[in-house]
Short mmCIF file of C-alpha atoms in Angstrom, two decimals:
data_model
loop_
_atom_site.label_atom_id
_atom_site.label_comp_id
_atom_site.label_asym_id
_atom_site.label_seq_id
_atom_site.Cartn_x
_atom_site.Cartn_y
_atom_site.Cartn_z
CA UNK A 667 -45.97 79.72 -21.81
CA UNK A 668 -47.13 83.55 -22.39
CA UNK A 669 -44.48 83.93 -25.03
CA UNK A 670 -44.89 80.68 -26.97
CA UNK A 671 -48.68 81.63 -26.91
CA UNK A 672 -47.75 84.89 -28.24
CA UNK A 673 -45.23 83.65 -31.15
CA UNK A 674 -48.11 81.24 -32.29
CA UNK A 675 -50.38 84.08 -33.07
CA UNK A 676 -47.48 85.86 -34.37
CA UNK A 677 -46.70 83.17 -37.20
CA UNK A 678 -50.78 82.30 -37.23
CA UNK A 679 -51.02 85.96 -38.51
CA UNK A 680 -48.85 85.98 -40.66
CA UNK A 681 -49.59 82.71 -42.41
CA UNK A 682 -53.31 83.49 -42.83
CA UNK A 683 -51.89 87.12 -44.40
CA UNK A 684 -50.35 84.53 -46.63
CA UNK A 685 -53.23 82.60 -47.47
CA UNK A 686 -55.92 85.05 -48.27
CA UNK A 687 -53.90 86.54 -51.03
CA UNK A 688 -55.07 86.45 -54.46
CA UNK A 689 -52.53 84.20 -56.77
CA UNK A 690 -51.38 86.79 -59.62
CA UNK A 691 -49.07 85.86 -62.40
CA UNK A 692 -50.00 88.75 -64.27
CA UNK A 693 -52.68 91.14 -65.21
CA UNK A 694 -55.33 92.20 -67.79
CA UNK A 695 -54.85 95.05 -69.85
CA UNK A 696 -56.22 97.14 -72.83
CA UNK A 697 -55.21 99.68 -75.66
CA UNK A 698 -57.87 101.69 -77.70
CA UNK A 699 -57.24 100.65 -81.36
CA UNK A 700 -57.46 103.57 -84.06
CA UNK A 701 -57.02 101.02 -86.66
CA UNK A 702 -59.85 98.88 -85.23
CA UNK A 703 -62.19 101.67 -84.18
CA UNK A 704 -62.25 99.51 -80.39
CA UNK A 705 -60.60 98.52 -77.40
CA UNK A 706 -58.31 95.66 -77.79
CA UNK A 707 -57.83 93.66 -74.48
CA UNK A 708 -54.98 91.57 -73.55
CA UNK A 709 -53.61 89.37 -70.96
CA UNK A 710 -50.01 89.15 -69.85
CA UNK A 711 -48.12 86.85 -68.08
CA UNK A 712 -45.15 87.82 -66.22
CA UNK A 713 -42.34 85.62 -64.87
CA UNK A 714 -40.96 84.75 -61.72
CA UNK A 715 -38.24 87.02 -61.86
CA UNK A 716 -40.43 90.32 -63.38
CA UNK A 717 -40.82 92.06 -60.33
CA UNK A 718 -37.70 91.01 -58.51
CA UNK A 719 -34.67 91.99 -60.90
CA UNK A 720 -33.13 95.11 -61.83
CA UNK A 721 -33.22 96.25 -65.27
CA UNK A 722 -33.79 92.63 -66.72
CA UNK A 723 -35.53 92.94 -70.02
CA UNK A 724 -37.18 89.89 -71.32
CA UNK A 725 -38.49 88.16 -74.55
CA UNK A 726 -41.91 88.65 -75.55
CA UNK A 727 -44.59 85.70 -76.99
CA UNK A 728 -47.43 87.15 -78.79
CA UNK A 729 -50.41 84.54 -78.99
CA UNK A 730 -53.82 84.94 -80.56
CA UNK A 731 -57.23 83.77 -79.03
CA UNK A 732 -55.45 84.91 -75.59
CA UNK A 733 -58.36 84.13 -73.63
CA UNK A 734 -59.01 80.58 -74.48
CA UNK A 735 -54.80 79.88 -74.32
CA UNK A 736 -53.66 82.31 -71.79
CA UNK A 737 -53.39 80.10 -68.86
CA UNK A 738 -51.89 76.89 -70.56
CA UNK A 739 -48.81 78.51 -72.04
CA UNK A 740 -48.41 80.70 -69.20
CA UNK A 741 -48.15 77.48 -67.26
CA UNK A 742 -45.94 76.12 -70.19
CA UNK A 743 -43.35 79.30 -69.45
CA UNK A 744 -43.45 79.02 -66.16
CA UNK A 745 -42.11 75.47 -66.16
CA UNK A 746 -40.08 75.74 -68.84
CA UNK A 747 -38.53 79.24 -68.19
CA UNK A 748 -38.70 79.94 -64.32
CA UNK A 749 -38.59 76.01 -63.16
CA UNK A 750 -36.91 73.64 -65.62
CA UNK A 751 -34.56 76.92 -67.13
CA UNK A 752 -34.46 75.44 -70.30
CA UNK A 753 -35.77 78.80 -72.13
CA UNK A 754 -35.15 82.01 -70.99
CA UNK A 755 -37.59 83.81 -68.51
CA UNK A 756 -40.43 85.22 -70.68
CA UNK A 757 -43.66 87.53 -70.77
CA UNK A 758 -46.69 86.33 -72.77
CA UNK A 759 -49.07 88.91 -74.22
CA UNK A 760 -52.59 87.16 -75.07
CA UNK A 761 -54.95 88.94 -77.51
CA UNK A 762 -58.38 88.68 -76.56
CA UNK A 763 -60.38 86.87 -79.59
CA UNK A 764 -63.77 89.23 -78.68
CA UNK A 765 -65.78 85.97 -79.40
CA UNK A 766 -65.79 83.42 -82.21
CA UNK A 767 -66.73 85.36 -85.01
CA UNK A 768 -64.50 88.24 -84.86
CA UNK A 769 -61.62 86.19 -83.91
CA UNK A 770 -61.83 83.94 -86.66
CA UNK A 771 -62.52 87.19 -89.27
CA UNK A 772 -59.39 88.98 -87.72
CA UNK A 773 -57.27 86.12 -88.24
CA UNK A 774 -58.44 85.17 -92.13
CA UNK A 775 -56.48 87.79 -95.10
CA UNK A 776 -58.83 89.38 -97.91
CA UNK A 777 -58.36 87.35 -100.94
CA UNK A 778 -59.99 87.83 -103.88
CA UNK A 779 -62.89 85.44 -104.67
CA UNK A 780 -62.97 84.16 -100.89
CA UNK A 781 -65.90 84.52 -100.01
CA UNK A 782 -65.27 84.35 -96.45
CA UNK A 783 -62.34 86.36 -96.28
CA UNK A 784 -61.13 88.69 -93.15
CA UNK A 785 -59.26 91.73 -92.08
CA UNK A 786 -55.78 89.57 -91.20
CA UNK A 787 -53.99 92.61 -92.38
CA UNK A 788 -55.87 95.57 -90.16
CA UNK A 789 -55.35 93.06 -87.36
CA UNK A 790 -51.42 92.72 -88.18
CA UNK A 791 -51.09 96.85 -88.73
CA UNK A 792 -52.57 96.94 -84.89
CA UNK A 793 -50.14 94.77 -83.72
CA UNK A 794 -47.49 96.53 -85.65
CA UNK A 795 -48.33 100.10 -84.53
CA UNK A 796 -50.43 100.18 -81.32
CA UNK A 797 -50.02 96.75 -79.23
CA UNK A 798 -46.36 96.47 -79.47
CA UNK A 799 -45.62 100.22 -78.95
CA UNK A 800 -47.86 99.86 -76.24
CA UNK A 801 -46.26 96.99 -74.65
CA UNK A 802 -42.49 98.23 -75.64
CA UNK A 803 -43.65 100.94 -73.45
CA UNK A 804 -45.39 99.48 -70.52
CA UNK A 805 -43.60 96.54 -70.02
CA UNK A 806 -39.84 95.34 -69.58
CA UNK A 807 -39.23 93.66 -72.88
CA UNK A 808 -36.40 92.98 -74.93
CA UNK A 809 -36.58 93.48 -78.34
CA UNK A 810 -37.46 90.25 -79.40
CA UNK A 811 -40.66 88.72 -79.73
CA UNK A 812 -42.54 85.60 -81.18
CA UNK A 813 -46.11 85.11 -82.57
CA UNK A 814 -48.14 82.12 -81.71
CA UNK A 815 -51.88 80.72 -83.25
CA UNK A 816 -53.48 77.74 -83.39
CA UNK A 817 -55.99 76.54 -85.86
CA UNK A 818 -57.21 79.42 -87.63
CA UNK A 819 -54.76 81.74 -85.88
CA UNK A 820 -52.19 79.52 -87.47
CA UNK A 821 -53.66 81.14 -90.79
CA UNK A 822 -52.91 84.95 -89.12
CA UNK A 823 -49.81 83.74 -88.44
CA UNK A 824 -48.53 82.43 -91.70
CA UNK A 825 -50.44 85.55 -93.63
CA UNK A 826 -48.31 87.66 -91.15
CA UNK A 827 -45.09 85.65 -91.89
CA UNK A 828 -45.94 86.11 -95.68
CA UNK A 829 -46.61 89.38 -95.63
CA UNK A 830 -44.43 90.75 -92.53
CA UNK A 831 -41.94 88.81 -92.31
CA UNK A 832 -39.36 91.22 -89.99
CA UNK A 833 -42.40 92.38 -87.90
CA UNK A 834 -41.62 89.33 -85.39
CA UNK A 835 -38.19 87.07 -84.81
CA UNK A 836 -40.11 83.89 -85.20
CA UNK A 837 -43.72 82.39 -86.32
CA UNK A 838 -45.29 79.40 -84.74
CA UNK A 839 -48.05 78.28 -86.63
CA UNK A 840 -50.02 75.57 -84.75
CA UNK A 841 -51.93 72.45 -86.85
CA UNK A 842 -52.79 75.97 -89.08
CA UNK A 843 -56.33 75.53 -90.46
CA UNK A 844 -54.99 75.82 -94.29
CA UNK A 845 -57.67 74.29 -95.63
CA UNK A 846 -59.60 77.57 -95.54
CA UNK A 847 -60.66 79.33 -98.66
CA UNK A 848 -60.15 75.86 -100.64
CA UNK A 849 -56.04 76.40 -99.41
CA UNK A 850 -56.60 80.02 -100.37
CA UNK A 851 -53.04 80.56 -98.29
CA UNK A 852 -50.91 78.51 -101.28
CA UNK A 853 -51.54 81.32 -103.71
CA UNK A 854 -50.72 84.08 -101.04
CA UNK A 855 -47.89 82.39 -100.55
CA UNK A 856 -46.83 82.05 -103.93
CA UNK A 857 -47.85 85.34 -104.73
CA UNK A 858 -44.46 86.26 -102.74
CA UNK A 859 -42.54 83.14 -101.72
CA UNK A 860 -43.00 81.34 -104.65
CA UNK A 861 -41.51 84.54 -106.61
CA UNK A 862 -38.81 85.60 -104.24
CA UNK A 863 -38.18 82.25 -103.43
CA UNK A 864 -36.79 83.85 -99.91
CA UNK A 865 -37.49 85.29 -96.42
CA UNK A 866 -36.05 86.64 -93.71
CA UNK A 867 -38.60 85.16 -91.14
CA UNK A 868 -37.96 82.13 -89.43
CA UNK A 869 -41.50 79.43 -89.30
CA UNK A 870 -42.36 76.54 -87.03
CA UNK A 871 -45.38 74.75 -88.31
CA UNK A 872 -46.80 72.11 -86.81
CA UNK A 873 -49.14 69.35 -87.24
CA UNK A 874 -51.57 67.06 -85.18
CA UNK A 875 -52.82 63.44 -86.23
CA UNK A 876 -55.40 65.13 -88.39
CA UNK A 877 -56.73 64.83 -91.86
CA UNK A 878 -57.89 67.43 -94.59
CA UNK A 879 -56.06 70.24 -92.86
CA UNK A 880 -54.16 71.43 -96.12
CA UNK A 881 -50.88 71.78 -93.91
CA UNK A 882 -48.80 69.17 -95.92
CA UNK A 883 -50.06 70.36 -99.14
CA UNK A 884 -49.22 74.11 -98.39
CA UNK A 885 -45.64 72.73 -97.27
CA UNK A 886 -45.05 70.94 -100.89
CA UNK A 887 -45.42 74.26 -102.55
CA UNK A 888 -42.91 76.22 -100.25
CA UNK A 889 -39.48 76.50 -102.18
CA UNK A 890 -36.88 73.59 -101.35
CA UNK A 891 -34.05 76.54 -100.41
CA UNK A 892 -36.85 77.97 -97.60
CA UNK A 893 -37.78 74.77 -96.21
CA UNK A 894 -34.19 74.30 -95.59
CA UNK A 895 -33.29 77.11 -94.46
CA UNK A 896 -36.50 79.24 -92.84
CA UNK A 897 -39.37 76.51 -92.58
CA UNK A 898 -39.28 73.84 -89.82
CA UNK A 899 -42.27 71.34 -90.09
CA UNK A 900 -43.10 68.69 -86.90
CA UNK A 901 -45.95 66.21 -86.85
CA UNK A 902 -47.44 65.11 -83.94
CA UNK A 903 -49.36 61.99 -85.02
CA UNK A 904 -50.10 61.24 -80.86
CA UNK A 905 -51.99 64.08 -80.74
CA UNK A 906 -55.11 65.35 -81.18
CA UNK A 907 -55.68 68.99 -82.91
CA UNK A 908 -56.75 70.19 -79.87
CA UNK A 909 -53.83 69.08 -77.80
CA UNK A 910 -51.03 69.58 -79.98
CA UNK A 911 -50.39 73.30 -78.76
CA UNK A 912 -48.40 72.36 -75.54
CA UNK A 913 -45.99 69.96 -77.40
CA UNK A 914 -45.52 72.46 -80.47
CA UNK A 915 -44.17 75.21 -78.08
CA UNK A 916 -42.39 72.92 -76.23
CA UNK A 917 -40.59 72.15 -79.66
CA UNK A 918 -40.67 75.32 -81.10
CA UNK A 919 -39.25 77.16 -78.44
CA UNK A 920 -36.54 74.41 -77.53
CA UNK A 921 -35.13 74.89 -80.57
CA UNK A 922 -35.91 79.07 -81.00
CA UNK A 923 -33.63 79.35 -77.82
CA UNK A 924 -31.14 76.33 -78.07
CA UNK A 925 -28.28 78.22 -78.28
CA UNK A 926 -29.21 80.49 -75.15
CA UNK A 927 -29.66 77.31 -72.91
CA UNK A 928 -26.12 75.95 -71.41
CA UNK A 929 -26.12 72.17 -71.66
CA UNK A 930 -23.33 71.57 -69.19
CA UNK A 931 -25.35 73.45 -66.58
CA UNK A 932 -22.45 75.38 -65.50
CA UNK A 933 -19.61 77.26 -66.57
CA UNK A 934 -15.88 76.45 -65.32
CA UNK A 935 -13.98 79.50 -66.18
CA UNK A 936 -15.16 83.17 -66.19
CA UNK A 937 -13.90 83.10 -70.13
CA UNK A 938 -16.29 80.41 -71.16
CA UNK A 939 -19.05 82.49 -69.10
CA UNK A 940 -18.42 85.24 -71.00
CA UNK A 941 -18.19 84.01 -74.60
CA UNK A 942 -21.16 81.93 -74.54
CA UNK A 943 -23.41 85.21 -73.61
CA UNK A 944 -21.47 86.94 -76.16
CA UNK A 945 -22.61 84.87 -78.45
CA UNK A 946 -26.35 84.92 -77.15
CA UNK A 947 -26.25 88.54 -77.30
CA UNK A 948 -25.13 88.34 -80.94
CA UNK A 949 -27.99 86.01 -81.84
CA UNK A 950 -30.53 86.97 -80.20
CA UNK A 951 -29.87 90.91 -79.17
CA UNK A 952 -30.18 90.45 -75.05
CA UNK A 953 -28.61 87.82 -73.38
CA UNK A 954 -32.38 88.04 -71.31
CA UNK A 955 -31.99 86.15 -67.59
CA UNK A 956 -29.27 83.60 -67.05
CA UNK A 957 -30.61 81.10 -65.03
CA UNK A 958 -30.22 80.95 -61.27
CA UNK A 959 -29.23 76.67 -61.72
CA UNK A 960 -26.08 78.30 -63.95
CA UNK A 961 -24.82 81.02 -61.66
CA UNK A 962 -25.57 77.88 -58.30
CA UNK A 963 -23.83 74.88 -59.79
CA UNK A 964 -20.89 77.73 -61.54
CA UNK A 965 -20.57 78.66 -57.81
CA UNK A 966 -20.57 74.93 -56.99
CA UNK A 967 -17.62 74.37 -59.57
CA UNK A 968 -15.29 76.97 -58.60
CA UNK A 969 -16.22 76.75 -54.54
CA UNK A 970 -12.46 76.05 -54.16
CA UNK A 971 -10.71 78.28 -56.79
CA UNK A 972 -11.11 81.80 -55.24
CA UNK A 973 -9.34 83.68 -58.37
CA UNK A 974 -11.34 82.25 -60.78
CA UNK A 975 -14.20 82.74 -58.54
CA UNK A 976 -13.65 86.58 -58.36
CA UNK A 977 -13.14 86.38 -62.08
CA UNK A 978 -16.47 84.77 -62.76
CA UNK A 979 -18.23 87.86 -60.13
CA UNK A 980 -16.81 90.05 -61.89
CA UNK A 981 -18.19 89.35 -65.30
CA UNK A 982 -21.29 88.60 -63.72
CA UNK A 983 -21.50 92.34 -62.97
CA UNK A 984 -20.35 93.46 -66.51
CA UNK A 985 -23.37 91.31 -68.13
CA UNK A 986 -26.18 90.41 -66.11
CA UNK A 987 -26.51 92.69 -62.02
CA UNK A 988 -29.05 90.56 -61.15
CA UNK A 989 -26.98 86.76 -61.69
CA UNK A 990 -24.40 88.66 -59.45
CA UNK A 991 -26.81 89.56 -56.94
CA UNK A 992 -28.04 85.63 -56.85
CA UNK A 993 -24.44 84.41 -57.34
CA UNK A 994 -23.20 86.52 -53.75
CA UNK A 995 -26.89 85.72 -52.15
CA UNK A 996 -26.25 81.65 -52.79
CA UNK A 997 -22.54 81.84 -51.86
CA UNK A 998 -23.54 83.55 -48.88
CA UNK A 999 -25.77 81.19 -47.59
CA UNK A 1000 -23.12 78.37 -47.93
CA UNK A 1001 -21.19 80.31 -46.31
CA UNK A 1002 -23.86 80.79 -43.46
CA UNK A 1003 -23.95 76.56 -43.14
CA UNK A 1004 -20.04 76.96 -42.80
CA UNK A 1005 -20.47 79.46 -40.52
CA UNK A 1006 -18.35 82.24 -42.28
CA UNK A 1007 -20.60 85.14 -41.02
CA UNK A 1008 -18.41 88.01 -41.77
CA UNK A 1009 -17.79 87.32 -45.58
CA UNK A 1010 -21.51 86.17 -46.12
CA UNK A 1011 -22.50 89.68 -44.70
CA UNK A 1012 -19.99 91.32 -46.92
CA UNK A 1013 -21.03 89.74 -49.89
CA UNK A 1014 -25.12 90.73 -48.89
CA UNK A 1015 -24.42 93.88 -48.77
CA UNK A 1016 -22.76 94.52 -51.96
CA UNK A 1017 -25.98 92.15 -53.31
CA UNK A 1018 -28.26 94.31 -51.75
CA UNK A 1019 -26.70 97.37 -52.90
CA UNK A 1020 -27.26 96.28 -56.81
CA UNK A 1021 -30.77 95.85 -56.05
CA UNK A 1022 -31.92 96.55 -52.16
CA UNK A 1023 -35.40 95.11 -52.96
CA UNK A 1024 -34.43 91.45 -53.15
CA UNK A 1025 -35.89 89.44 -50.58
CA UNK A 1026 -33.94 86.21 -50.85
CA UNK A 1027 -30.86 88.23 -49.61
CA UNK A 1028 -32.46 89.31 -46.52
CA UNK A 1029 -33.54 86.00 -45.82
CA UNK A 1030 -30.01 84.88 -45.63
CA UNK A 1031 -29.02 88.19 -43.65
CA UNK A 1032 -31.89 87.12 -41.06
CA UNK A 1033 -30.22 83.70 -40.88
CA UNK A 1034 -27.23 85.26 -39.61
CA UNK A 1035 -28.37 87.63 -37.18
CA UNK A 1036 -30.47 85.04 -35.78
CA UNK A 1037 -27.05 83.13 -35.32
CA UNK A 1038 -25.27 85.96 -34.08
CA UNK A 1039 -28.09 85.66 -31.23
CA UNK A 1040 -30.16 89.01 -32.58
CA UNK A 1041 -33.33 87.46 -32.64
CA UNK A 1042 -34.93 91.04 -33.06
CA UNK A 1043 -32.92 92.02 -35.97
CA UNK A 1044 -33.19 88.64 -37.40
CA UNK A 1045 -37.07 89.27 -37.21
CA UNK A 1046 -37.32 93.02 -38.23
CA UNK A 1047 -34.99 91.77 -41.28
CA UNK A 1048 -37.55 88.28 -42.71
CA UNK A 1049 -40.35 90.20 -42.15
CA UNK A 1050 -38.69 92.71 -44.75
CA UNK A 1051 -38.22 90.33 -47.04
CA UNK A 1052 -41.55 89.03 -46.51
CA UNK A 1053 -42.82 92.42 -46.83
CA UNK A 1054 -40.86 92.59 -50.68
CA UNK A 1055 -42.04 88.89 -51.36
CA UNK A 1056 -45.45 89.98 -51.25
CA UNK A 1057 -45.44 93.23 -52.82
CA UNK A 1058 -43.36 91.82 -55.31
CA UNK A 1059 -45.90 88.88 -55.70
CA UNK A 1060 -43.26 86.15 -55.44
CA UNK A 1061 -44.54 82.56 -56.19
CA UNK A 1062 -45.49 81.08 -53.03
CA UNK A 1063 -43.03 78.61 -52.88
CA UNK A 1064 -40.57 81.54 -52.23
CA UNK A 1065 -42.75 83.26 -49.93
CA UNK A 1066 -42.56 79.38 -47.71
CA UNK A 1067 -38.90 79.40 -47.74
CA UNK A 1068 -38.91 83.28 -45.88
CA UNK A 1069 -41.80 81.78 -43.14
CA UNK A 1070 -39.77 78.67 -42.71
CA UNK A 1071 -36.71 81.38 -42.06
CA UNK A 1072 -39.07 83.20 -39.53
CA UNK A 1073 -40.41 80.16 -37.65
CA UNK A 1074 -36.89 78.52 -37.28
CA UNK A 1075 -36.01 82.27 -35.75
CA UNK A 1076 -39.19 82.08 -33.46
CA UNK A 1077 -38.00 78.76 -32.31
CA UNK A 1078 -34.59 80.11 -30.82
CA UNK A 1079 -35.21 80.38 -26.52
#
């Protein structure tokens, strides 16, 4: 009775030590602008994975009026990148607006004989030269980034497209408010569009069930050979201007990262792994996270061909550390149901020594010293990876899975 009083306080413990933590998907941050004469704060959002791989380097969206959208498209990554896996793993940076006014004056260009014109291009030469050397250097991001707006940062983000057009890899303009200035943004446009009649950036624009908003006007004007080739236009006539955000990222980056995702869900040869991330890395510069449903159901679909298996780990370790280090971790705890403790150890170890922080390996460990009958070891080894999960700030679904491990443990006579 003493010792199942005592193992109740134990897990008690360390459930409440759960519970009373704060929920952190990222942090606030600041750089002092020279070009702004003020502090610029930020938010950033950082994904599942951010704290737990080794070396992974990941795409970057930039979004304007960060304060009012920050937690909506963080969600949106979150789902779509660390959940669903259709998009890769990303880190949001949202710019603080500073309040109405000097949002919307940041975001509108100078043009002569608007009267309400802005400082759209002081605002782009901070991003340029302070946030994103700033962020290059304090974050782990891959060199290539997106820039997001809605309404009037829609205009920023055209102006910046316009004007900028290598400064990002894409432009999401959201329902843009082009009606400003009397569509002031047609004549910047064909001030260098209209006589280039090219780009080199790449624009989503989108557009809600809304009238007057100069969008479809400003898309007539764009040159036939740009729309075909650099402009992609979506309507949204279900939705209203001030919920069209969610579905234009969804679209936006769907398409942005369609040849990253991997439709079959798995690969079934080592080749075919290796020539579709070639050709990821050719696109888009990083082959970024590949997702832990590819390297599972890959496993899954060569669970009975060892040599192509061992191919497969192998090129695993050539292009992404950290897909090898899930690829031995989930192969290890099937072998662990099978009961095949000696390879699944093997294979931890060589996990753990690509990156000896990750906690999902010493959960399976702790699995199989608690069925080798080493119910301290088993113990000292999940609270380790509890330890990591935490520090680490895992999602708390992953933290459950390690105190499930740890009360099935504390269950054992």
């Amino acid at each position: 009775m003493g010792k199942q009083l005592l193992i109740f306080f134990l897990l008690f413990f360390v459930l409440q030590s759960g519970l009373s933590q704060e929920i952190s998907i990222g942090k606030r941050d600041k750089v002092y602008s020279e070009i702004l004469q003020q502090d610029r704060q930020f938010s950033v959002y950082f994904p599942p994975s951010y704290n737990i791989a080794v070396n992974q380097k990941y795409p970057v969206l930039y979004i304007l009026d960060g304060d009012y959208n920050f937690q909506y498209v963080a969600g949106f990554l979150e789902l779509q990148g660390g959940i669903s896996e259709i998009i890769p793993e990303m880190i949001l940076v949202a710019i603080s607006g500073k309040g109405t006014n000097e949002y919307r004056k940041n975001c509108k260009p100078k043009v002569e004989g608007v009267e309400d014109s802005g400082n759209a291009e002081e605002m782009a030469n901070f991003i340029e030269k302070e946030l994103i050397p700033y962020v290059n250097k304090n974050y782990k991001v891959a060199d290539y980034k997106i820039l997001g707006g809605h309404s009037v940062g829609g205009i920023f983000v055209i102006n910046t497209a316009i004007n900028h057009p290598e400064l990002f890899n894409n432009y999401i303009a959201i329902s843009p408010a082009l009606w400003w200035g009397k569509n002031a943004m047609e004549n910047v446009m064909e001030n260098t569009w209209g006589k280039t009649g090219s780009t080199s950036a790449s624009v989503y624009i989108s557009l809600a069930n809304e009238q007057g908003m100069g969008v479809n006007e400003f898309i007539k004007k764009i040159p036939k050979n740009m729309m075909e080739k650099n402009i992609h236009f979506q309507e949204f006539p279900n939705e209203i201007h001030n919920s069209v955000g969610l579905p234009t990222y969804k679209w936006a980056l769907d398409d942005i990262f369609k040849n990253w995702y991997v439709k079959e869900e798995y690969f079934g040869s080592a080749e075919a792994l290796k020539n579709h991330y070639s050709e990821v890395k050719k696109q888009y510069g990083s082959i970024f996270n590949i997702p832990y449903t590819i390297v599972g159901n890959t496993h899954y679909m060569l669970q009975k061909n060892e040599k192509e298996r061992a191919k497969v780990q192998a090129v695993l370790k050539e292009l992404n550390p950290n897909a090898l280090v899930l690829f031995n971790t989930y192969r290890a705890g099937k072998l662990v149901d099978s009961k095949d403790y000696a390879e699944a150890e093997q294979l931890l170890k060589d996990a753990l020594a690509i990156n000896p922080n990750n906690f999902d390996s010493y959960d399976v460990l702790a699995r199989i010293k608690m069925a080798n009958g080493n119910a301290v070891e088993a113990n000292e080894t999940i609270d380790k990876a509890l330890g990591l999960a935490n520090k680490q700030q895992a999602r708390q679904w992953q933290i459950n899975e390690l105190l499930e491990t740890k009360a099935e443990i504390n269950k054992k006579p």
